[in-house]
Short mmCIF file of C-alpha atoms and ligand atoms in Angstrom, two decimals:
data_model
loop_
_atom_site.label_atom_id
_atom_site.label_comp_id
_atom_site.label_asym_id
_atom_site.label_seq_id
_atom_site.Cartn_x
_atom_site.Cartn_y
_atom_site.Cartn_z
CA MET A 244 105.17 70.36 104.71
CA SER A 245 106.77 70.34 101.77
CA SER A 246 106.26 72.95 99.54
CA PRO A 247 104.25 72.14 96.98
CA LYS A 248 105.83 71.09 93.29
CA TYR A 249 103.94 73.79 90.98
CA GLN A 250 103.72 77.42 92.53
CA SER A 251 102.60 80.96 91.36
CA SER A 252 104.87 82.18 89.02
CA LYS A 253 107.71 85.78 90.12
CA GLY A 254 106.11 88.67 90.36
CA THR A 255 101.83 86.82 90.21
CA HIS A 256 99.98 86.42 92.91
CA ASP A 257 96.75 84.73 93.73
CA ILE A 258 94.03 86.42 95.14
CA LEU A 259 92.38 84.67 97.67
CA PRO A 260 88.62 85.31 99.43
CA ASP A 261 89.95 87.55 101.62
CA ASP A 262 91.87 89.58 99.52
CA HIS A 263 88.50 89.33 97.01
CA LEU A 264 86.40 91.22 100.14
CA TYR A 265 88.94 94.43 99.30
CA PHE A 266 88.79 94.03 95.52
CA SER A 267 85.17 94.09 95.55
CA PHE A 268 84.80 96.75 97.91
CA ILE A 269 87.00 99.00 95.76
CA LYS A 270 85.30 98.11 92.69
CA LYS A 271 81.76 99.01 94.41
CA VAL A 272 83.48 102.32 94.71
CA VAL A 273 85.36 102.94 91.44
CA ARG A 274 81.76 101.96 90.15
CA HIS A 275 79.61 104.21 91.72
CA ARG A 276 81.89 106.96 91.82
CA CYS A 277 82.10 106.86 88.67
CA ARG A 278 78.71 106.62 87.74
CA GLU A 279 77.81 109.40 89.46
CA ALA A 280 80.05 111.42 87.42
CA GLY A 281 78.75 109.88 83.63
CA PHE A 282 81.62 107.79 83.30
CA ARG A 283 80.90 104.15 81.86
CA ARG A 284 82.94 101.64 82.03
CA ILE A 285 85.19 99.73 79.52
CA SER A 286 87.20 96.61 79.01
CA THR A 287 89.66 96.38 76.75
CA PRO A 288 91.48 93.27 75.43
CA MET A 289 95.05 91.80 77.52
CA PHE A 290 97.06 91.80 74.51
CA GLU A 291 97.25 93.91 71.76
CA ASN A 292 99.35 95.32 68.20
CA VAL A 293 103.59 96.37 70.18
CA ASP A 294 102.95 99.23 68.12
CA VAL A 295 100.11 100.28 70.26
CA PHE A 296 102.19 100.57 73.47
CA THR A 297 105.63 101.66 72.30
CA HIS A 298 103.76 104.18 69.60
CA SER A 299 101.96 105.99 72.32
CA LEU A 300 104.19 105.11 75.36
CA GLY A 301 107.69 106.24 73.91
CA GLU A 302 110.68 104.49 72.45
CA ALA A 303 112.39 105.34 75.91
CA THR A 304 110.58 104.23 78.44
CA ASP A 305 111.23 102.61 80.97
CA ILE A 306 107.84 100.21 80.16
CA VAL A 307 108.68 99.75 77.03
CA GLU A 308 112.18 99.53 76.37
CA LYS A 309 112.63 96.96 79.83
CA GLU A 310 109.23 95.99 81.10
CA MET A 311 106.32 94.84 78.11
CA PHE A 312 105.39 91.34 78.35
CA VAL A 313 106.59 90.24 74.64
CA PHE A 314 105.71 87.60 71.89
CA GLU A 315 104.91 86.93 68.58
CA SER A 316 101.79 85.47 67.12
CA LYS A 317 101.90 82.42 65.35
CA SER A 318 101.21 84.61 62.22
CA GLY A 319 104.48 86.50 62.88
CA LYS A 320 102.87 89.40 64.79
CA ARG A 321 104.41 91.13 67.69
CA MET A 322 102.11 91.64 70.43
CA ALA A 323 102.35 92.95 73.75
CA LEU A 324 100.58 91.90 77.42
CA ARG A 325 98.86 95.54 77.70
CA PRO A 326 100.71 97.43 80.27
CA GLU A 327 98.75 99.88 81.00
CA GLY A 328 94.63 101.17 80.13
CA THR A 329 95.26 104.75 78.07
CA ALA A 330 97.04 103.36 74.89
CA GLY A 331 94.18 101.02 74.86
CA ALA A 332 91.71 103.39 75.60
CA VAL A 333 92.80 105.45 73.08
CA ARG A 334 92.73 102.80 70.21
CA ALA A 335 89.07 101.94 71.20
CA TYR A 336 88.29 105.61 71.53
CA LEU A 337 89.05 105.90 68.13
CA GLN A 338 88.09 102.44 66.46
CA HIS A 339 84.82 102.63 67.77
CA GLY A 340 84.21 106.19 66.19
CA MET A 341 83.84 107.74 69.64
CA HIS A 342 84.75 110.73 69.45
CA GLN A 343 81.41 111.12 67.04
CA LEU A 344 80.18 111.22 70.20
CA PRO A 345 79.03 114.69 72.22
CA GLN A 346 82.24 114.81 74.08
CA PRO A 347 83.50 114.82 76.10
CA VAL A 348 83.57 110.37 76.55
CA GLU A 349 83.63 109.46 80.20
CA LEU A 350 85.53 105.88 81.06
CA TYR A 351 86.54 103.64 83.60
CA TYR A 352 88.24 100.38 83.96
CA PHE A 353 89.28 97.97 86.76
CA GLU A 354 91.52 95.19 85.04
CA PRO A 355 94.33 93.74 84.93
CA PHE A 356 97.28 94.77 83.40
CA PHE A 357 101.25 93.35 83.14
CA ARG A 358 104.57 94.63 83.36
CA TYR A 359 107.67 92.95 83.30
CA SER A 360 109.13 94.77 86.47
CA ARG A 361 111.52 93.16 89.54
CA PRO A 362 109.19 92.22 92.64
CA GLN A 363 109.24 94.11 94.59
CA LYS A 364 106.95 95.17 97.87
CA GLY A 365 103.80 97.34 95.71
CA ARG A 366 105.51 96.41 92.58
CA TYR A 367 104.24 93.07 90.08
CA ARG A 368 104.26 91.52 87.41
CA GLN A 369 100.47 91.59 87.05
CA PHE A 370 99.06 93.87 88.96
CA HIS A 371 95.30 95.66 88.63
CA GLN A 372 94.73 98.95 87.68
CA LEU A 373 91.54 101.41 88.34
CA GLY A 374 91.38 103.94 86.05
CA PHE A 375 89.54 107.20 84.48
CA GLU A 376 89.61 108.57 80.78
CA VAL A 377 88.40 111.86 80.06
CA ILE A 378 88.59 112.40 75.92
CA GLY A 379 87.51 115.17 74.81
CA GLU A 380 87.92 118.20 76.76
CA GLN A 381 90.65 121.06 77.44
CA ASP A 382 89.46 122.81 80.21
CA PRO A 383 91.48 122.78 83.54
CA ALA A 384 88.34 122.07 84.95
CA VAL A 385 88.79 118.64 83.90
CA ASP A 386 91.75 118.11 85.75
CA ALA A 387 90.15 119.36 88.75
CA GLN A 388 87.53 117.00 88.40
CA ILE A 389 90.02 114.06 87.76
CA ILE A 390 92.39 114.89 90.46
CA TYR A 391 88.86 115.22 92.39
CA LEU A 392 86.86 111.90 91.55
CA ALA A 393 90.58 109.94 92.73
CA HIS A 394 90.98 112.08 96.13
CA LYS A 395 87.28 111.19 96.51
CA ILE A 396 87.18 107.61 96.17
CA ASN A 397 90.87 107.23 98.35
CA GLN A 398 88.67 109.34 100.71
CA ASP A 399 85.91 106.55 100.32
CA LEU A 400 88.59 103.42 100.67
CA GLY A 401 89.71 105.43 103.98
CA ILE A 402 92.86 106.36 103.18
CA ALA A 403 93.16 109.45 101.56
CA ASP A 404 94.88 110.96 104.83
CA ARG A 405 97.77 108.41 104.38
CA LEU A 406 98.44 110.10 100.54
CA LYS A 407 99.91 113.98 99.71
CA LEU A 408 98.71 114.78 96.24
CA GLN A 409 101.76 115.78 93.71
CA ILE A 410 100.78 118.66 91.33
CA ASN A 411 103.57 119.84 88.32
CA THR A 412 102.94 120.85 85.02
CA ILE A 413 104.89 119.89 82.01
CA GLY A 414 103.07 122.01 79.73
CA GLY A 415 102.70 121.69 75.85
CA PRO A 416 105.42 120.70 72.75
CA GLU A 417 106.66 123.96 72.13
CA ASP A 418 107.16 124.35 76.13
CA ARG A 419 109.08 121.26 76.26
CA LYS A 420 111.29 121.29 73.29
CA LYS A 421 113.25 125.00 74.65
CA PHE A 422 113.14 122.37 77.96
CA HIS A 423 115.04 119.76 76.32
CA GLU A 424 117.04 121.67 74.84
CA ASP A 425 117.97 123.95 78.43
CA LEU A 426 118.36 120.04 80.01
CA VAL A 427 120.81 118.75 77.55
CA ASN A 428 123.18 121.88 78.08
CA PHE A 429 123.38 121.90 81.63
CA TYR A 430 123.84 118.22 82.08
CA THR A 431 126.42 117.97 78.47
CA GLY A 432 129.84 117.91 80.73
CA LYS A 433 128.18 115.81 82.99
CA GLU A 434 127.24 113.09 81.82
CA ARG A 435 129.69 110.86 84.33
CA SER A 436 128.06 112.10 87.43
CA LEU A 437 124.39 110.21 85.99
CA CYS A 438 123.52 106.71 86.40
CA ALA A 439 123.39 104.65 83.64
CA ASP A 440 119.75 105.02 82.55
CA CYS A 441 120.00 108.40 82.94
CA GLN A 442 123.13 108.60 80.26
CA LYS A 443 121.48 106.65 78.08
CA ARG A 444 118.19 109.12 78.80
CA LEU A 445 119.78 111.80 78.45
CA HIS A 446 119.36 112.57 74.51
CA LYS A 447 116.42 110.66 73.80
CA ASN A 448 114.22 111.75 77.03
CA PRO A 449 116.51 114.15 79.23
CA LEU A 450 113.07 115.41 81.13
CA ARG A 451 113.42 112.06 82.92
CA LEU A 452 116.40 112.90 84.55
CA LEU A 453 113.83 114.93 86.69
CA ASP A 454 112.51 112.06 88.66
CA CYS A 455 115.51 109.72 89.04
CA LYS A 456 115.54 108.53 92.01
CA GLU A 457 119.39 106.96 92.00
CA GLU A 458 120.72 109.95 95.01
CA ASP A 459 123.88 111.76 92.46
CA CYS A 460 121.04 112.17 89.59
CA GLN A 461 118.65 113.57 92.20
CA ILE A 462 121.40 116.31 93.74
CA LEU A 463 121.76 117.09 89.88
CA ALA A 464 118.48 117.38 89.25
CA SER A 465 117.39 119.48 92.39
CA MET A 466 120.12 122.19 90.54
CA ALA A 467 118.52 121.76 86.38
CA PRO A 468 116.87 124.72 85.42
CA LYS A 469 113.23 125.10 86.05
CA PHE A 470 110.97 124.43 83.66
CA ASP A 471 108.80 127.38 85.29
CA HIS A 472 111.54 129.77 82.79
CA VAL A 473 110.62 129.05 79.53
CA MET A 474 106.94 127.89 80.58
CA SER A 475 104.50 129.26 78.01
CA GLU A 476 101.49 132.17 79.38
CA GLU A 477 98.99 129.23 78.37
CA THR A 478 100.22 126.67 80.00
CA LYS A 479 101.32 129.24 83.20
CA GLU A 480 97.30 129.87 82.56
CA HIS A 481 95.44 126.28 82.72
CA TYR A 482 98.49 125.39 86.15
CA GLN A 483 96.84 128.16 87.36
CA LEU A 484 93.36 127.53 86.72
CA VAL A 485 93.77 124.05 87.74
CA LYS A 486 95.48 125.10 90.93
CA GLU A 487 92.35 127.76 91.57
CA PHE A 488 89.72 124.79 90.56
CA LEU A 489 91.25 122.26 93.47
CA ASP A 490 91.56 124.56 96.22
CA GLU A 491 87.40 125.11 95.37
CA LEU A 492 86.86 121.84 95.69
CA LYS A 493 89.40 121.20 98.87
CA VAL A 494 91.29 119.07 97.51
CA PRO A 495 95.16 119.51 99.62
CA TYR A 496 98.17 119.01 97.23
CA GLU A 497 101.39 120.36 97.20
CA GLU A 498 103.59 121.18 94.00
CA ASN A 499 106.33 119.20 93.12
CA PRO A 500 108.46 121.11 90.45
CA GLN A 501 110.26 117.64 89.75
CA LEU A 502 107.58 115.61 89.07
CA VAL A 503 107.61 113.82 85.36
CA ARG A 504 105.70 110.53 85.32
CA GLY A 505 107.70 107.76 83.06
CA LEU A 506 105.71 108.37 80.33
CA ASP A 507 106.04 110.02 76.71
CA TYR A 508 102.04 110.76 76.04
CA TYR A 509 102.12 113.54 79.09
CA THR A 510 101.29 117.60 77.90
CA HIS A 511 100.49 120.16 80.95
CA THR A 512 98.57 118.59 83.82
CA VAL A 513 101.32 115.73 85.70
CA PHE A 514 99.49 114.68 89.08
CA GLU A 515 100.38 111.19 91.50
CA PHE A 516 99.49 110.03 94.90
CA TRP A 517 102.66 109.14 97.19
CA SER A 518 102.20 107.47 100.38
CA GLN A 519 102.80 109.88 103.49
CA GLN A 520 105.94 107.68 104.33
CA ASP A 521 107.63 106.58 101.11
CA GLY A 522 106.87 109.62 98.49
CA ALA A 523 107.50 108.51 95.44
CA GLN A 524 108.86 104.78 95.48
CA ASN A 525 104.90 103.91 96.53
CA ALA A 526 102.84 106.08 94.37
CA THR A 527 99.60 103.98 94.93
CA GLY A 528 98.36 106.71 91.51
CA GLY A 529 98.70 108.90 89.07
CA GLY A 530 98.38 111.01 86.06
CA GLY A 531 97.59 113.43 83.79
CA ARG A 532 96.88 115.16 80.66
CA TYR A 533 97.18 113.80 76.81
CA ASP A 534 96.52 116.41 74.37
CA GLY A 535 98.53 114.73 71.96
CA LEU A 536 97.68 110.85 72.25
CA VAL A 537 94.62 111.03 70.47
CA GLU A 538 96.40 112.67 67.31
CA LEU A 539 99.48 110.93 67.85
CA MET A 540 97.50 107.65 67.90
CA GLY A 541 96.20 108.93 64.09
CA GLY A 542 92.79 110.70 65.07
CA GLN A 543 91.77 114.08 65.60
CA PRO A 544 93.82 116.53 67.64
CA THR A 545 91.92 116.22 71.18
CA PRO A 546 92.59 116.98 74.27
CA ALA A 547 92.46 114.18 77.09
CA MET A 548 93.34 113.62 81.13
CA GLY A 549 92.97 110.98 82.83
CA TYR A 550 94.45 108.58 86.09
CA ALA A 551 95.33 105.06 86.75
CA ALA A 552 96.19 103.64 90.57
CA GLY A 553 97.41 100.53 91.52
CA VAL A 554 94.86 98.71 93.69
CA GLU A 555 97.20 95.98 95.30
CA ARG A 556 98.69 98.77 96.49
CA THR A 557 95.82 100.99 97.44
CA ILE A 558 94.67 97.17 99.16
CA GLU A 559 98.20 97.25 101.48
CA TYR A 560 97.29 101.43 102.23
CA MET A 561 93.92 99.67 103.34
CA LYS A 562 95.34 97.49 105.41
CA GLU A 563 98.10 99.40 106.60
CA ALA A 564 95.13 101.33 108.29
CA GLY A 565 93.47 98.76 109.62
CA ILE A 566 90.65 98.93 107.20
CA ARG A 567 88.52 96.16 106.80
CA PRO A 568 85.69 96.13 103.93
CA PRO A 569 82.83 94.78 105.00
CA ASN A 570 82.21 90.96 105.16
CA LYS A 571 79.07 89.85 102.24
CA ASP A 572 80.51 86.33 102.11
CA ARG A 573 79.80 86.27 105.38
CA ILE A 574 77.56 82.63 106.02
CA GLN A 575 74.38 84.14 107.96
CA ILE A 576 72.37 80.53 108.11
CA PHE A 577 73.84 76.53 108.06
CA VAL A 578 70.99 74.40 107.63
CA ALA A 579 71.93 71.34 108.97
CA GLN A 580 70.19 67.78 108.17
CA LEU A 581 69.72 63.84 109.90
CA GLY A 582 68.19 61.65 107.93
CA HIS A 583 67.53 61.00 104.27
CA ILE A 584 64.28 61.99 104.64
CA ALA A 585 65.36 65.51 106.68
CA LYS A 586 67.82 65.39 103.93
CA LYS A 587 65.27 65.99 101.11
CA ARG A 588 63.11 68.79 103.14
CA SER A 589 66.49 70.74 103.60
CA LEU A 590 67.48 70.76 99.43
CA SER A 591 64.26 72.82 99.50
CA LEU A 592 64.56 74.63 102.14
CA LEU A 593 68.16 75.75 101.26
CA ASN A 594 66.70 77.31 98.21
CA GLU A 595 63.97 79.19 99.59
CA LEU A 596 66.91 80.50 102.09
CA ARG A 597 68.71 81.69 99.17
CA GLU A 598 65.77 83.21 97.07
CA HIS A 599 65.23 85.36 100.46
CA GLY A 600 68.90 86.67 100.26
CA LEU A 601 70.35 85.09 102.50
CA ASN A 602 74.31 82.92 102.37
CA THR A 603 73.41 79.66 103.43
CA VAL A 604 75.31 76.70 103.47
CA GLY A 605 74.09 72.96 104.03
CA SER A 606 76.05 70.50 105.04
CA ALA A 607 75.03 67.70 102.15
CA GLY A 608 77.19 65.13 103.15
CA LYS A 609 76.11 62.40 105.79
CA GLY A 610 78.01 63.57 108.84
CA SER A 611 76.11 63.88 112.94
CA ILE A 612 74.78 66.68 114.14
CA LYS A 613 77.98 67.30 116.67
CA SER A 614 80.23 67.60 113.00
CA GLN A 615 77.55 68.82 111.36
CA MET A 616 77.23 72.38 114.48
CA ARG A 617 81.74 71.99 114.25
CA MET A 618 81.35 73.28 110.56
CA ALA A 619 78.59 76.16 111.45
CA ASP A 620 81.09 77.08 113.80
CA ARG A 621 83.88 77.34 110.98
CA LEU A 622 82.25 79.24 108.80
CA GLN A 623 80.85 81.72 111.45
CA ALA A 624 76.94 81.14 110.46
CA HIS A 625 74.26 82.89 113.01
CA TYR A 626 72.35 80.44 112.16
CA SER A 627 71.54 76.86 112.38
CA LEU A 628 68.98 75.21 111.19
CA ILE A 629 68.52 71.28 112.60
CA LEU A 630 66.89 69.43 111.14
CA GLY A 631 65.64 65.52 111.95
CA GLN A 632 63.35 62.82 111.03
CA ILE A 633 61.48 63.73 113.89
CA GLU A 634 61.33 67.38 113.34
CA VAL A 635 60.22 67.04 109.60
CA GLN A 636 57.53 64.40 110.64
CA GLU A 637 56.24 67.21 113.66
CA GLY A 638 55.94 69.43 111.26
CA THR A 639 58.56 71.72 112.64
CA ILE A 640 62.75 72.75 112.82
CA ILE A 641 65.06 73.29 115.39
CA LEU A 642 66.56 76.88 115.25
CA ARG A 643 70.10 77.73 117.47
CA ASP A 644 71.64 80.92 117.49
CA MET A 645 75.06 80.01 117.06
CA ASP A 646 75.98 83.62 118.85
CA LYS A 647 74.26 82.79 122.50
CA GLY A 648 74.22 79.14 121.67
CA SER A 649 70.23 78.69 122.61
CA GLN A 650 68.16 76.96 121.00
CA GLU A 651 64.09 76.57 120.08
CA THR A 652 61.85 74.26 118.33
CA VAL A 653 59.44 76.69 115.81
CA PRO A 654 57.38 75.57 113.37
CA ILE A 655 59.44 74.71 110.38
CA ASP A 656 56.37 76.65 108.49
CA GLY A 657 57.38 80.54 108.48
CA ILE A 658 60.40 79.78 109.47
CA VAL A 659 62.22 81.66 106.21
CA ASP A 660 60.55 84.89 107.40
CA MET A 661 61.57 84.58 111.03
CA VAL A 662 65.66 83.88 110.14
CA VAL A 663 64.72 87.32 107.58
CA ASP A 664 63.20 89.08 110.67
CA LYS A 665 65.91 87.67 112.95
CA LEU A 666 68.55 89.06 110.43
CA GLY A 667 67.70 92.30 110.62
CA GLY A 668 66.82 92.23 107.12
CA LYS A 669 63.81 93.25 104.88
CA LYS A 670 61.78 90.65 103.42
CA LEU A 671 63.23 89.88 99.68
CA LYS A 672 60.87 87.96 98.64
CA ASN A 673 60.99 88.15 94.88
CA ARG A 674 64.02 90.01 94.58
CA THR A 675 65.65 89.77 91.33
CA LEU A 676 69.28 90.43 90.23
CA TRP A 677 68.20 93.33 87.87
CA GLU A 678 67.20 95.30 90.88
CA GLU A 679 70.48 95.57 91.99
P1 HAM B 166 101.64 104.49 85.78
O1 HAM B 166 101.49 105.67 87.18
O2 HAM B 166 102.37 103.61 85.45
O3 HAM B 166 100.00 105.84 85.56
O4 HAM B 166 100.66 103.43 86.61
C1 HAM B 166 99.49 103.79 88.02
C2 HAM B 166 99.37 103.37 89.05
O5 HAM B 166 99.55 101.23 88.75
C3 HAM B 166 100.80 102.77 90.23
O6 HAM B 166 100.76 104.25 90.60
C4 HAM B 166 100.59 101.44 90.86
O7 HAM B 166 99.90 102.23 91.80
C5 HAM B 166 100.29 101.21 89.68
N1 HAM B 166 101.63 99.69 88.73
C6 HAM B 166 102.22 100.25 88.12
N2 HAM B 166 102.96 99.42 87.76
C7 HAM B 166 102.94 98.22 88.75
C8 HAM B 166 103.30 97.32 89.19
N3 HAM B 166 104.49 96.74 88.56
N4 HAM B 166 103.17 96.69 90.52
C9 HAM B 166 101.56 97.23 91.36
N5 HAM B 166 101.29 98.35 90.60
C10 HAM B 166 102.27 99.03 89.76
C11 HAM B 166 99.41 104.81 84.34
O8 HAM B 166 99.43 103.63 83.75
C12 HAM B 166 98.69 105.95 83.41
N6 HAM B 166 98.10 104.83 82.67
C13 HAM B 166 97.42 106.95 84.33
C14 HAM B 166 96.53 107.30 83.46
C15 HAM B 166 95.53 107.43 83.26
N7 HAM B 166 97.54 108.61 82.90
C16 HAM B 166 96.48 109.08 82.15
N8 HAM B 166 95.45 108.17 82.10
#
């Protein structure tokens, strides 16, 4: 068959039902763990005034320089599809007066994001992140708790063993100013050994030279001055406490003085979860402190810390680890019918079964019983209920066990309770969605 005329655009993908099993499972784990820790869900718009992102992420970052989908609204305003969630969360925190709530405010999200990056494995133009932010608390215990929460979610999803946690501190603004000077002094005269991107970054954002993936840049980075020479006592103490708390929480980590992250808003603790195989190339997630961002966005000085993970990358790791989430879509009962009266009766039976919380599909067409059974097989239903004209007249129904291939004729009254029992489920009558 020739390929269809229309295809999803480059770097985007359809999430097909099989992948939604992963999405639903991950979302459930995130919701469960976040709620347990007092976080509440937030969604910000998919597009915002471009300044929300350029101002917070930093003009010289890859995301702002190359990866944002920017467009002009009909009224001439420059807008951008959100490339990440922290800037929008902080904008919402300020816009809705959340600074007046008891602090810290703990928010989580599970949303699509957009970056115009070169599509490759694990890198898309539309992707999803799960993320959380704690705004309004400076204590290093928050850093450790956020990292613990991320680690716990990785554990729940069965991928923690495939990841190594990298941590570092990039200090406060004063430390960084001194460090920038040291780096610029070190790299001046060596520009020709740097890649084109790093040559541009040298004066705007020299810290980024430390985590460039180009080989020559990495060699130079390994010889560059180290941050611990300029680190203030306060920075050292904060970092020391984060490590102590992580030890206490038994979260394994590796210190990585080269880890700087790609966004300008970070201060102090930064961290990433790297793949055991591909290292930094395919981090599932990362985050850190951003103590200056609320103020930068127009609020009072307010410390904050957060994390986000790529959902598609997380799914790839789950698949590599052979993890299959539970299939909540699995059809439990198939209702087959033959003849007008049987079809009429089957309609209310279908609803009754569904009201009892059973995933039930009925054949709506006029196919033969044989073709309806083939459909039940394809759907992998546990049981089929078969209703013909004779059964309706006699008040019976045929119950077929699809795995065993055996069947029996039973009274139609009480059939719902019977299949609920057989499926080992508790009786869900009068179940309401409010109880979920
Ligand atoms: P980030 O490191 O830019 O951090 O993104 C977090 C994760 O999103 C990455 O580790 C990756 O798994 C996923 N991701 C990023 N870009 C793509 C892409 N093009 N395709 C697929 N997955 C991608 C942030 O976004 C920060 N806002 C995290 C944060 C929250 N820091 C503090 N709070």
